[in-house]
Amino acid sequence: MRELELYFGPQHLGMVGNFSITLNVEGDRIVKATANPGFLHRGFEKLMEQRTWIQNFPLVCRINVVEPDHMELIYAMAVEKLAGIEVPERAQFIRSIYLELARVGSHLFGLWAYANMLGFDTVANWAMYHRDLVLDLFEEITGGRVYHIYIWPGGVRRDFPKGFKDKIINTLHTIGSCVPDYDDTFFNNRIFYKRSKDIGKITHEEAKRMGAVGQVLRATGMKQDIRKIEPYAAYDQVDWEIPVRTGGDAYSRIWVVRDEMIESVRMILKLLDKMPEGEVYNKIPNPFKWNIPDNEAYVRCESSRGELGLYLVSNGENKPYRAHFRTPSYNHGLTILEKALENESIADVGNIMISLYITAPEIDR
Amino acid sequence: MNHTGTSLKENLLSYFDDILVEISDEHRLTISCKKDSVITILSSLNRNGYNHLALISCVDWIKDNELELVYIISAYTEDSEKGKMNILVKTKIAREKPELLTVMSIYENAEPYERELHELYGINFKGHPRLIPLLLEREYEIPPFRKDFDTRKYVQDVFDKIPFVEDKKGRK
Amino acid sequence: MDRNKLGKWLQSPGKMGQKYSLHALYFCTGCGIIEIPPTITARWDAERFGVIPVATPRQANLFLITGYVSVKTLRPIIRSYEQMPEPKFTVGFGSCPINGGMYWDSYNTIKHLDKYIPIDGWIAGCMPRPEAVFVAVTHLWTLIDKGMADGYKKYREDYHYYRENQEKILGKLEWPPLFSSKKM
């Protein structure tokens, strides 16, 4: 059969984000896939070198639009480590609650994309509505729906408003009470099973060899989570489980996402119970005259897509000398995607891409 | 000081003689080495179970006329002490015509990182199967992430010089 | 809302058709795309305003350029815009296509999108809320009514200027000119 070259994206309904893949196809089968990123490259790390330490906060949160809060956290953590700033206990709890809310929102967005791609429009509408409820909470604290700039070196910018705890609990109960509905219509649905079982399969060995993290790794049966390995914020204060599946295919990955979302909801409720009183930020020096001593730091956290790292170098000036983000989608989108697409059919490209949880802005930066 | 870090440090120092190992933080181990021994150090780390390449980064130290490559390695493990370790392998190369061997034979996911550094810093990775453009569309005289590339001047020279269509019509 | 005014419908049915059936092209050009799913799903429901996303540029008549435009994205944007049938309307969503926004000193983003394709309206802010899309849509209705949303006519008239600007950034374009040039 003759081999054809097919351009998939960036303007394509099955494509999430501004990303492109070149497919070599034989009939309906994909022989070879070549990822073609760069449509969203803004040169963030170069821009960060030209702005002061605090001016960088509006910039870093825009690296990944789906989960800007983890980007803020990782940058704040790196700055704290370089400058030696302590974070008060209450701020650590607020950070954890806030990040878990962001994770719930991000997973609901992923669920929207996946359900929409499979044609489950009802579930997609539910997921997007529930995400909006989470965004309403963010809006109440910070005033912004998408970008918040709430996490700050030395803590968070302000305390939770009065009665906010009850609002979080209410919202989580609304979302949690719909989980049986999600299960009935989507997760236990035969169509979902048939569309995703054994699609985009990655074995445990392959996943390790190609640098998989996050859901992609946990769907192959490995309990790896930076929140457990290297606890930051208040993740070591409460008990929680790492959800794991063993299939390694799209089906397992989406189930891991679902389990993680429920675990996050449980974790927020536990964190809210344990939250201590006190200050929410420590004072930082005058941002206009803030020089950070000559040093370097590598910090990492678990974003909703996997291990997120930041390598930050300072040379004693009021600006970073070099920043480099290690983003989870980078390996998923460039190394694993090419492997996972081989010998699959064209109809499953979107399926595999969304189940690998790829966001294009994270790859391009 | 943690046990895993110190034992790894002793282990490495017994095998290699021209390297500098320091435990900078609680779980951060920094290895500085010559550019020829990167491959052997990385493969010995890989054999010791540090099998996850998290990042390949590059810092342009323009005052010393050197580029510093940083390989950040961690481990896929459920052992908590080992899982915390992050190893930074550093090597310095000259800024003019920088060349280095690819580490793709050890860590398969190094491929896009090396492609990106080739594009943004102009480093030539020998043995890399496809050093084709990854992110950029236009060609730049100086690779854009080097310190001597001035983005503000570039924006003024390129984007700001393009006229608005209304202005053009008005002038004609 | 003047949906019930039958007389107006009968005066210019074509305009009414354009106004109330805006088919937005599904193209995620930048981070503004994060606010489009809420806009088109149950909570905000853009279909109340006749806005519905479509898959290909051949079906679309509204191009929402959501967020910053990198040099590499400019090429598919121009291609998609040229493939859309007339009449077509473009709306820049977010601060970045207006003047570069916070990427004003980035070497890889386009600063003023209206130098390369005509834009009928802008939605400022980062990120604009879903309501802002609806405000923009209702404003676009007024513009269509008054015949002021004429970007596609400008594109036809001044095509050689636009093409010149496009080629300055992207180099020689691989597709032939869309319109034959009048004075080049």
XYZ file of C-alpha atoms in Angstrom, chain A residues 19 61 149 155 282 349:
6
model
C 0.233 21.655 18.220
C 1.790 31.781 35.557
C -0.839 35.355 41.112
C 3.479 32.662 51.714
C 6.423 36.555 55.922
C -4.850 10.448 17.410
